[in-house]
XYZ file of C-alpha atoms in Angstrom:
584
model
C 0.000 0.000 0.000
C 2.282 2.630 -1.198
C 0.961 6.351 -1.091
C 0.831 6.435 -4.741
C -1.432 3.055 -5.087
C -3.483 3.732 -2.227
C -4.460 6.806 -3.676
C -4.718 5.155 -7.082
C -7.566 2.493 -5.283
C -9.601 5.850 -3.755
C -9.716 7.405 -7.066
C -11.548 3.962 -8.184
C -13.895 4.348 -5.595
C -12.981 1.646 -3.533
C -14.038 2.627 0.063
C -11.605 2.077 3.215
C -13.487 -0.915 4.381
C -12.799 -2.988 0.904
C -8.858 -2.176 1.129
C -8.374 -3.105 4.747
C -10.465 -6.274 3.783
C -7.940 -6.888 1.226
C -5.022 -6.563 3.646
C -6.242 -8.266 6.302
C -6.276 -4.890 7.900
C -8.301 -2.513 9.934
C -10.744 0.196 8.588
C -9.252 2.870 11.484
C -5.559 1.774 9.834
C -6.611 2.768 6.118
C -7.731 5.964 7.474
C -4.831 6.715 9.502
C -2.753 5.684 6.578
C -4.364 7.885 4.058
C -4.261 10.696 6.742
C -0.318 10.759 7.141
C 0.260 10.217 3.299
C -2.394 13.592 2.642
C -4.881 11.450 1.072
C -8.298 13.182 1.863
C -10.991 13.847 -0.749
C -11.557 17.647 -1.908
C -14.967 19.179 -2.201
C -16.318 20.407 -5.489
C -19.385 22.130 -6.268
C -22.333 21.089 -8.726
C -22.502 23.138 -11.004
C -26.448 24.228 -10.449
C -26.401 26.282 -13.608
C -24.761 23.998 -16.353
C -22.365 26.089 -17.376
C -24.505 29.242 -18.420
C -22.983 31.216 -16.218
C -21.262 31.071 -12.859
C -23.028 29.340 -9.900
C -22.056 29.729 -6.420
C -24.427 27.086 -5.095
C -22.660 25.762 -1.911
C -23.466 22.041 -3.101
C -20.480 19.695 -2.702
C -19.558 16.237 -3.898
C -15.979 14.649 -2.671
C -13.514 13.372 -4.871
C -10.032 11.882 -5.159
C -9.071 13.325 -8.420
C -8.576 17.066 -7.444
C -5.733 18.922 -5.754
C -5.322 19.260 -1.983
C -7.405 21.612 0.099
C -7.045 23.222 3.259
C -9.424 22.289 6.055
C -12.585 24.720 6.171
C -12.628 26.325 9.959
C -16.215 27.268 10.797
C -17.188 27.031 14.010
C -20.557 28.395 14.149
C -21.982 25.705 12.028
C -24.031 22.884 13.113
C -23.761 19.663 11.201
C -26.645 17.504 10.383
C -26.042 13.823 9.945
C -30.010 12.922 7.518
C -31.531 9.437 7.302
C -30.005 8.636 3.762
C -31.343 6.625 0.360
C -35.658 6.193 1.301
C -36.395 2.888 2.428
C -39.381 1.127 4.440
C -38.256 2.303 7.971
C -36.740 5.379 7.056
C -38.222 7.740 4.523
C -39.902 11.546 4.524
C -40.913 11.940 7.926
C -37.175 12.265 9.431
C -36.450 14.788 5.887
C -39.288 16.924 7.869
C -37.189 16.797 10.893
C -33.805 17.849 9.278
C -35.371 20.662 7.071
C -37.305 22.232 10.142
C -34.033 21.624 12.086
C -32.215 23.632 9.603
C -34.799 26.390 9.985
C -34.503 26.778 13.575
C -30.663 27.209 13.888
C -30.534 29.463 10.784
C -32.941 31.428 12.785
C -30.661 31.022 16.019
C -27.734 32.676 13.963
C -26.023 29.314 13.134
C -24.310 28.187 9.744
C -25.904 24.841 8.928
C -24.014 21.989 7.139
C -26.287 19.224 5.704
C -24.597 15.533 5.132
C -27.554 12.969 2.750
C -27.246 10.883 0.134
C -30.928 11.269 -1.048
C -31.865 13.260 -3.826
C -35.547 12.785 -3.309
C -35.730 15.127 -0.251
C -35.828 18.573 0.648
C -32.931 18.625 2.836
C -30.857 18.085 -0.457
C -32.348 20.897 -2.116
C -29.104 23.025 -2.739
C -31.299 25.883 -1.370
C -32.388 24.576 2.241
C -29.096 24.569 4.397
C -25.981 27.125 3.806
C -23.924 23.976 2.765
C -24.906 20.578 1.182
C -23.039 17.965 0.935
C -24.138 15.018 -1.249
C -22.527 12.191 0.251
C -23.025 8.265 1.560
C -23.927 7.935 5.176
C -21.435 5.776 6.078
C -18.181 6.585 8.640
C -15.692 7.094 5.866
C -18.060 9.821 4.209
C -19.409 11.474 7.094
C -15.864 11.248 8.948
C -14.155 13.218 5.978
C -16.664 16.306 5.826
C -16.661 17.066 9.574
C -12.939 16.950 8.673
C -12.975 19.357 6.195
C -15.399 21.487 8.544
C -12.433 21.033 11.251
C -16.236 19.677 13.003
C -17.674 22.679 13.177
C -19.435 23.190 16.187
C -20.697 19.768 16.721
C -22.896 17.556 14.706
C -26.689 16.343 15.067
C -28.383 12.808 14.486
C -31.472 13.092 16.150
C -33.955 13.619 12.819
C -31.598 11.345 10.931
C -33.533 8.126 12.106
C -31.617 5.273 12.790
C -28.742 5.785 9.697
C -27.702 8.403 11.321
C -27.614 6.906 15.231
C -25.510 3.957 13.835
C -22.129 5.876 12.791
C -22.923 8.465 15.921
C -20.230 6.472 18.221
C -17.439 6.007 16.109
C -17.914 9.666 15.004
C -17.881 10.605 19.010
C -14.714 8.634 19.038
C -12.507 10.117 16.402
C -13.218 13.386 18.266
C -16.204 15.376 16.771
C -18.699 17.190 19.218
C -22.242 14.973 20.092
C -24.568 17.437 20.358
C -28.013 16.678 22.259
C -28.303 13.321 23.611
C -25.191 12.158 24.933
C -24.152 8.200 23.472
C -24.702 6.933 27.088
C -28.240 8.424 26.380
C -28.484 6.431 22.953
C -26.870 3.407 24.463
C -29.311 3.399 27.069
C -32.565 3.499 25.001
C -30.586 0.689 22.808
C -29.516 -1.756 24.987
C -32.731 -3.902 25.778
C -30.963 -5.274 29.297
C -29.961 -1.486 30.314
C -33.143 0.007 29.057
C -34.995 -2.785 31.651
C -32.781 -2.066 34.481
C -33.374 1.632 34.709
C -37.666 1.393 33.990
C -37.212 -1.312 37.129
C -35.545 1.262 39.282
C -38.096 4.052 38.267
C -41.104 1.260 38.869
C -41.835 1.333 35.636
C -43.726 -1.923 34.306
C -42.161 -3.532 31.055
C -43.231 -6.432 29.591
C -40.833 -9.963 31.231
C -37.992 -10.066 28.476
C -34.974 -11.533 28.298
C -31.529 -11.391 26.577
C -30.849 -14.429 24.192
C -27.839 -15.786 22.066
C -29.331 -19.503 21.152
C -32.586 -21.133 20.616
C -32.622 -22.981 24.273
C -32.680 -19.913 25.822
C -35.626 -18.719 24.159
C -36.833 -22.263 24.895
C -36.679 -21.547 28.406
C -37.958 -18.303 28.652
C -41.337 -19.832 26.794
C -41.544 -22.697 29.312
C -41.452 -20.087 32.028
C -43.545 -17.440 30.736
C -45.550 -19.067 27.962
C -46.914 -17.828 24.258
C -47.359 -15.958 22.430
C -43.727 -13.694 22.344
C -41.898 -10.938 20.707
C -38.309 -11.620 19.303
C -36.588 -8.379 18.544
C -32.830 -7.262 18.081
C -31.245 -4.107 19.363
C -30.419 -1.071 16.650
C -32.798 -2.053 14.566
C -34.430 -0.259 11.152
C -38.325 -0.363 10.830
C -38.768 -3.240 12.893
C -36.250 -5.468 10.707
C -36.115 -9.505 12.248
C -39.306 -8.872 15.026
C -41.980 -11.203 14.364
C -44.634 -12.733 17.028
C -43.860 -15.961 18.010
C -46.790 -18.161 18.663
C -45.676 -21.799 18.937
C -42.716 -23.787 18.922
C -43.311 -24.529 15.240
C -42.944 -20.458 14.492
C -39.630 -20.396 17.378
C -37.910 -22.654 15.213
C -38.766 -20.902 11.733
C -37.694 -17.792 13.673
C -33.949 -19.240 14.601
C -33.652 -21.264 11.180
C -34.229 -17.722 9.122
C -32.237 -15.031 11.252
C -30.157 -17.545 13.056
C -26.879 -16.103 11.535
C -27.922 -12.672 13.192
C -28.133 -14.250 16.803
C -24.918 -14.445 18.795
C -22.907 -13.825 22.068
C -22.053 -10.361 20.334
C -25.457 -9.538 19.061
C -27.985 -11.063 21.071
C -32.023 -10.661 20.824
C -34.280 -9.559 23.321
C -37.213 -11.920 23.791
C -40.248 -10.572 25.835
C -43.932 -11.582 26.550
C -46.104 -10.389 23.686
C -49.031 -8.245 25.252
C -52.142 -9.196 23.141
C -54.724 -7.017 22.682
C -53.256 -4.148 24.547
C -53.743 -0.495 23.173
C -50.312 0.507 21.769
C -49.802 4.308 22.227
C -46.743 6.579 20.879
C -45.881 9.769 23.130
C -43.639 12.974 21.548
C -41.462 15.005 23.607
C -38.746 17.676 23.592
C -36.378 17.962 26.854
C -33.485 20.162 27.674
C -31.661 20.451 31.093
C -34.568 23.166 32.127
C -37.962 22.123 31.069
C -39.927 19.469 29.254
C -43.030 19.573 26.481
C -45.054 16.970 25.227
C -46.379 17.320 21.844
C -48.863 14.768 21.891
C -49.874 11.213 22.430
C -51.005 9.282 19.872
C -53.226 6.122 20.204
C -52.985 3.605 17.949
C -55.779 1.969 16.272
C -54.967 -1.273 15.879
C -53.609 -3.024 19.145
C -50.203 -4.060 19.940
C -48.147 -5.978 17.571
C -48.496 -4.038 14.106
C -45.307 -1.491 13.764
C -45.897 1.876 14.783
C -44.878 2.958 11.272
C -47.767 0.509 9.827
C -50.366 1.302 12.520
C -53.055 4.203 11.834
C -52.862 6.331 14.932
C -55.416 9.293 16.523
C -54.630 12.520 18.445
C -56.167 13.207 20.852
C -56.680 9.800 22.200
C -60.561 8.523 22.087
C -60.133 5.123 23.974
C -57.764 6.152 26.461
C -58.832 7.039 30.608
C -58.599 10.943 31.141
C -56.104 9.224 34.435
C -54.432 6.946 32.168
C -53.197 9.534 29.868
C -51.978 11.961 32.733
C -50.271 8.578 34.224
C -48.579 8.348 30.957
C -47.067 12.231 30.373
C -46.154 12.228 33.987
C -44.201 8.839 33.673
C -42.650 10.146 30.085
C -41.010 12.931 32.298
C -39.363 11.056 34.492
C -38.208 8.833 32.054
C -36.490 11.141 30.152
C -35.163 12.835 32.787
C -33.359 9.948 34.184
C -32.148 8.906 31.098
C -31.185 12.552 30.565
C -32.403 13.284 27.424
C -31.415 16.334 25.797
C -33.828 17.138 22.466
C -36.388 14.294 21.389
C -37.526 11.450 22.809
C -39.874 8.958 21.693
C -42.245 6.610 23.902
C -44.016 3.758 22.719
C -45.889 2.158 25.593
C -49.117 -0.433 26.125
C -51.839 -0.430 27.776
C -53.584 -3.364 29.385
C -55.928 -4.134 31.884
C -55.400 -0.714 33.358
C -51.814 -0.843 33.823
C -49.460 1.078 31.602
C -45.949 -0.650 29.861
C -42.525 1.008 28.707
C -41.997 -0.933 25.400
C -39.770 1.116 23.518
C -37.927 4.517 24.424
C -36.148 6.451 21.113
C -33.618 9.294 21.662
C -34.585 10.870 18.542
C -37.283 12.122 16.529
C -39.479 9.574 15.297
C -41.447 8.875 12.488
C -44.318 10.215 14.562
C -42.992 13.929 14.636
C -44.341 15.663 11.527
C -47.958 14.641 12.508
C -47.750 14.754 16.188
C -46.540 18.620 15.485
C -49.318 19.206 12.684
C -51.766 17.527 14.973
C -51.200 19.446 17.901
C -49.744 22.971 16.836
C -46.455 21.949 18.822
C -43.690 22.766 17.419
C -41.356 20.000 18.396
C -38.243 20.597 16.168
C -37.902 23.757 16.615
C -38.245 22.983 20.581
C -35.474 20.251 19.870
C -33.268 23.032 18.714
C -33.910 25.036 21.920
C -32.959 22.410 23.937
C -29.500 21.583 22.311
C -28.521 25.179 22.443
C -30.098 25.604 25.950
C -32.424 28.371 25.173
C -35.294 29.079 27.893
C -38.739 28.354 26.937
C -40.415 31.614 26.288
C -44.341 30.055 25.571
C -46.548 27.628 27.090
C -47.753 24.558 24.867
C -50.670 22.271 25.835
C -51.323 19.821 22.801
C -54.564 18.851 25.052
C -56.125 22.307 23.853
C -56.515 21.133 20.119
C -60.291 20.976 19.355
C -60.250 18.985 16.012
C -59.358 15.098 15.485
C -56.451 14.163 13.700
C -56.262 10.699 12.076
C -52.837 9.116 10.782
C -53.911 6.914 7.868
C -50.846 4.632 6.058
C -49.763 3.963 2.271
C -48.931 0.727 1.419
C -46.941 -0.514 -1.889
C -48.372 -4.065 -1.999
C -49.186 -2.834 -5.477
C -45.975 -2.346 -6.816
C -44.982 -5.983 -5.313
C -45.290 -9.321 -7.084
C -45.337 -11.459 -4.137
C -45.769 -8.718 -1.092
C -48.540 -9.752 1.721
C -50.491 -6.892 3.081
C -50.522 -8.968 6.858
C -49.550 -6.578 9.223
C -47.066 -7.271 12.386
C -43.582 -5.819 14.248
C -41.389 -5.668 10.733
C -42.737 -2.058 9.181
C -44.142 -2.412 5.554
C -45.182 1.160 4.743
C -44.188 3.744 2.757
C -45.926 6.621 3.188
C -48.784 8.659 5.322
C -51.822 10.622 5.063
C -53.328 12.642 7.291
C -57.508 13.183 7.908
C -58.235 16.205 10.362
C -62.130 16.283 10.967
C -64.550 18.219 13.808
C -65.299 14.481 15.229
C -63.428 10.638 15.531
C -65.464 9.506 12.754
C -65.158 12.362 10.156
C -61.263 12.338 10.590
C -61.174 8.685 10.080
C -63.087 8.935 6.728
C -60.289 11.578 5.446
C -57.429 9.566 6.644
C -59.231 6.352 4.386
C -59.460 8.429 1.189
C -56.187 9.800 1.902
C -54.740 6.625 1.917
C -56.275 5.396 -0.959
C -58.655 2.869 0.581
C -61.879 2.453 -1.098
C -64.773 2.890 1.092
C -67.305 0.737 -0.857
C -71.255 1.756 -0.086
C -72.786 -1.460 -1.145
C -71.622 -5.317 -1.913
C -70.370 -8.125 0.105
C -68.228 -8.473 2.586
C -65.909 -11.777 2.942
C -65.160 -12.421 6.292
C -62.294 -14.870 7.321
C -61.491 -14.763 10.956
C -59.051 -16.416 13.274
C -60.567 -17.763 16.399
C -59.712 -14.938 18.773
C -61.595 -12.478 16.878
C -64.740 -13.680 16.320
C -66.378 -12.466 18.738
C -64.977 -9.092 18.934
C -66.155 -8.931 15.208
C -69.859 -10.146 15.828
C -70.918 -6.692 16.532
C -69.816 -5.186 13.571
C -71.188 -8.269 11.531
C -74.855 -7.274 12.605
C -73.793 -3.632 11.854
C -72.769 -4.389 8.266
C -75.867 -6.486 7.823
C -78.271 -3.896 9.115
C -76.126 -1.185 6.641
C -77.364 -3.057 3.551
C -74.369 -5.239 2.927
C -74.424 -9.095 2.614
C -71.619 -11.217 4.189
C -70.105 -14.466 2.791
C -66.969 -16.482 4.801
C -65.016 -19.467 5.044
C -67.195 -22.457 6.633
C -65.401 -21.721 10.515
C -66.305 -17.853 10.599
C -69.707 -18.768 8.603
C -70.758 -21.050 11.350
C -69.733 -18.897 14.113
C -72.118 -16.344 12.626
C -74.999 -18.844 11.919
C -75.355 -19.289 15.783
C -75.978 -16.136 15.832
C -78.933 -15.948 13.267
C -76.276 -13.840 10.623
C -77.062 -14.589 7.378
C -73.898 -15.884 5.793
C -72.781 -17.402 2.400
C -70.720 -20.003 3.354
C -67.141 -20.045 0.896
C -64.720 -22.518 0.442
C -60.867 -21.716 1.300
C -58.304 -22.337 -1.753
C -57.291 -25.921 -0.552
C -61.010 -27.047 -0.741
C -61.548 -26.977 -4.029
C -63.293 -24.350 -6.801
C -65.127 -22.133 -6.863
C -63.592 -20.953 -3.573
C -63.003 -17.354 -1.821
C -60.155 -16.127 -4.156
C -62.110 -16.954 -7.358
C -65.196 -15.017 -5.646
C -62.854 -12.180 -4.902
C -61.189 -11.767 -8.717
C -64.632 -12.244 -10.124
C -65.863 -9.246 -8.552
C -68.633 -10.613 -6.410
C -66.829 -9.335 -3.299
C -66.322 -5.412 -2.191
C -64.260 -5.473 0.567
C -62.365 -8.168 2.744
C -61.666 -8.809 6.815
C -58.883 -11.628 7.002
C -57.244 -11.959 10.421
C -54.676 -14.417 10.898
C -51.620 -15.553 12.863
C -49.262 -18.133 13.008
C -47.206 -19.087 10.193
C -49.021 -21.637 8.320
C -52.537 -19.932 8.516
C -50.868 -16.819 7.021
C -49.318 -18.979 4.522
C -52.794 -20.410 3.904
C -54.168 -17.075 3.650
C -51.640 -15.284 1.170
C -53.616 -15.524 -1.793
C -56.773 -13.993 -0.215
C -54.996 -10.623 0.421
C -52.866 -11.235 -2.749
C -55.967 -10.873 -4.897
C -57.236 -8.399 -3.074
C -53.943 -6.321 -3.829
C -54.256 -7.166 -7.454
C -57.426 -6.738 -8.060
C -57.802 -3.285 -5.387
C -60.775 -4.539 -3.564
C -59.397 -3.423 0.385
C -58.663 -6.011 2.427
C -58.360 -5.319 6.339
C -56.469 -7.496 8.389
C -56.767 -6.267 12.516
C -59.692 -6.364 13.986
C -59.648 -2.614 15.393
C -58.919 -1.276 11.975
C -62.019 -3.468 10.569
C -63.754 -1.415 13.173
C -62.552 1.991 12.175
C -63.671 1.367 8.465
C -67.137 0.573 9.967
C -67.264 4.155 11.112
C -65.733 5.715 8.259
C -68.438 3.715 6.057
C -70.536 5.592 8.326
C -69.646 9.018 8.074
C -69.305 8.567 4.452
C -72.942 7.739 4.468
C -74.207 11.041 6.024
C -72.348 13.386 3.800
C -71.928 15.405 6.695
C -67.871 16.608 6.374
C -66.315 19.558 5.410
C -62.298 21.116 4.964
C -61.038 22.942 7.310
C -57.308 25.091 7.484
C -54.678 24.002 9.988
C -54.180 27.157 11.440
């Protein structure tokens, strides 16, 4: 690796990683070897105006092939670390953070650097932050712009998502300022057995979990504590290798498909799955001085779809008036013992009454941009406050909102050969819609067209329904019946309704022979679906139910609480009775 060849390999765009790889070597040694040989990338600018005449856009891209610069000393800017290339997990909502994040420093009086990779956004509009540069969100990128900034005066990777969290440490350890959260802060929300140990010493319920490197253990934390459970890793990206785990069958398909991802070094949290309990997502901003929420969301479907998949409300409608005060007052104290400086996420449950920690993020979440449109709280720019340590000069009560706010969720089954609509932990969306209304129902409606579910008036409704929702779904059968519709379902659900005097078509499932319930559905007969399922081989079973819905865009709902939302958006719909109002 003489000077001359290693700078030979850069200028082919082979990354520090590759070479050590090649040598048997370290990444930190590449770097440090580049470093003494003067082997840095310089920083050109697009040209914005092709040529026409001469643009002094600051919009950078690094390269090997141009002469040496000097290091660029500017200590009153603030670097921002964004969430990278758009994928499920990771998209728009965290570009809202680092645009509005940009905004409020600029107004502070601060330079503002922007690091992404993504051209889609508007963080990488050449226009949004003083300087832009257009580079991978890996170490060996990031690392080399702070350099060139000499690391200004500190970088920011709270409303980068969890991109952005990942490099945070080593870019703490090569010397660059952390500002916000400290990584003992991010460490803490990250580390499952840490994260327990502190909500124990604050009396905080969690669900009983466990830290596991092998399939016994697991084993043994089932025998103890029973089924169903939730398998998750720590650092994670939209919910990436969490699934329910039912029965042993589904433990083993669990360890055979992610067993390579399961070690001493990486191990898995498994907890006790809380079934049926009302998932909720709380906001907040906190500096050393004061705290705001911006809201609490509820979600509408119960625990077990990913928050990023789940359609949520603000304010809450099925949530105790005590409940929800429980809930801000135990968010406090939360982040104040794990010292959280800027956002913090919550995602707790709700069952029986009592009130469980399941997730805590030190960053802005996917939840932000609609929490803050939802509730006229303005949680970046609070963010901002907090890092620089700026009093809080208003009051803000998100309670005081007098409209309803629906989150509604895009899916891209569509665009998917063989993608299942079945919700669960691993996040499947890419996009979301908002419906404000005056009431629950008229907000719900919105956040259904929005979304670009069709609310059929009239037709039939097949019905296939796992055991444990029957008769939560009995109601809404006689609704549907007394609305006009008709019903058809497999022979289980149809007998389950016939002891109930519910007139019922009774369809066969694919495996019994034709005509069955996916030939009814691509012939048209059928105008909307309700398939809930679990366990691996009934979804299996299932697949080409929802798959024809998808292809053939009749909806298909598959959680019981969201089948019940649709009910009262059919409603609405009905009465004509909605209107458009402004935000502000």
């Amino acid at each position: 690796l003489t000077p001359s060849f290693l700078r030979e390999c850069k200028r082919y765009g082979f990354s520090d990683r590759q070479i050590a790889e090649q040598k048997n070597q370290s990444e930190d040694y590449i770097r440090k070897l580049r470093s003494e040989n003067g082997i840095h990338p310089c920083y050109l600018q697009v040209d914005t105006c092709a040529g026409e005449f001469f643009s002094e856009t600051p919009y950078y891209y690094s390269t090997y092939w141009a002469e040496h610069q000097p290091v660029s000393e500017k200590k009153d800017t603030v670097i921002i670390i964004g969430s990278g290339a758009n994928r499920i997990g990771q998209g728009v909502e965290f570009d809202y953070g680092c645009v509005r994040g940009v905004r409020a420093f600029q107004k502070e009086g601060y330079r503002v650097a922007m690091i992404n990779s993504n051209p889609e956004t508007v963080s990488t509009d050449y226009d949004t932050s003083n300087e832009l540069f257009f580079e991978p969100l890996t170490f060996e990128f990031v690392y080399e712009v702070m350099r060139y900034l000499g690391g200004g005066m500190g970088f920011i990777p709270q409303w980068g998502g969890q991109t952005s969290l990942g490099i945070t440490h080593r870019l703490s350890d090569a010397g660059f300022n952390l500002l916000g959260s400290s990584l003992d802060t991010i460490d803490l929300a990250e580390d499952r057995g840490r994260f327990a140990q502190v909500c124990t010493e604050l009396d905080l319920k969690i669900p009983k979990s466990k830290m596991i490197s092998q399939i016994q253990q697991a084993r043994d934390f089932v025998k103890q504590n029973g089924f169903p459970v939730l398998c998750r890793p720590s650092y994670v990206l939209g919910g990436r290798r969490m699934e329910v785990i039912e029965s042993e069958e589904d433990l083993e398909s669990y360890f055979a498909k992610y067993g390579e991802f399961i070690s001493q070094e990486t191990p898995f949290l498994i907890d006790e799955f809380l079934e049926r309990a009302l998932e909720v997502d709380v906001d907040l901003v906190r500096s050393q001085e004061w705290s705001v929420i911006g809201g609490v969301v509820e979600h509408i479907e119960a625990a077990g779809i990913h928050s990023g998949d789940s359609m949520g409300v603000l304010p809450p409608q099925r949530l105790k008036e005590e409940t929800l005060k429980k809930m801000e007052e135990m968010s406090i104290r939360l982040a104040n013992k794990m010292n959280v400086v800027g956002h913090l996420n919550l995602q707790l449950a709700v069952k029986s009454d009592e009130i469980y920690i399941l997730e805590a993020n030190p960053r802005s979440s996917r939840s932000v941009p609609f929490v803050t449109k939802a509730s006229h709280v303005p949680l970046v720019d609070l963010a901002v406050k907090a890092i620089l340590k700026k009093p809080l000069l208003e009051k803000y009560n998100w309670k005081s909102v007098q409209d309803v706010s629906v989150k509604g969720v895009v899916f891209p089954f569509n665009k998917f050969k063989n993608a299942d609509s079945i919700l669960g932990p691993e996040m499947k969306s890419t996009g979301e819609s908002m419906g404000r209304g005056r009431d629950y129902s008229e907000a719900l409606l919105k956040a259904f067209i929005t979304a670009k579910v069709r609310l059929p008036q009239k037709g039939e409704v097949f019905l296939s329904l796992r055991d444990k929702d029957k008769d939560i779904m009995l109601k809404m059968a006689k609704e549907l019946i007394e609305m006009g519709y008709t019903i058809s379902a497999t022979r289980g659900t149809a007998q389950f309704l016939g002891d109930y005097d519910i007139p019922c078509v009774i369809v066969r499932k694919v495996y019994e022979g034709r005509p069955n319930c996916v030939d009814r559905i691509r012939t048209g007969k059928v105008a909307f679906v309700i398939n809930t399922t679990s366990g691996r081989k009934a979804i299996e079973d299932s697949f080409s139910i929802r798959r024809s819905c998808i292809d053939y865009a009749i909806p298909c709902i598959t959680e019981s609480d969201a089948a019940e939302a649709l009910l009262m958006a059919l409603k609405k719909a009905r009465t004509g009775e909605f209107d458009v109002y402004p935000l502000s």
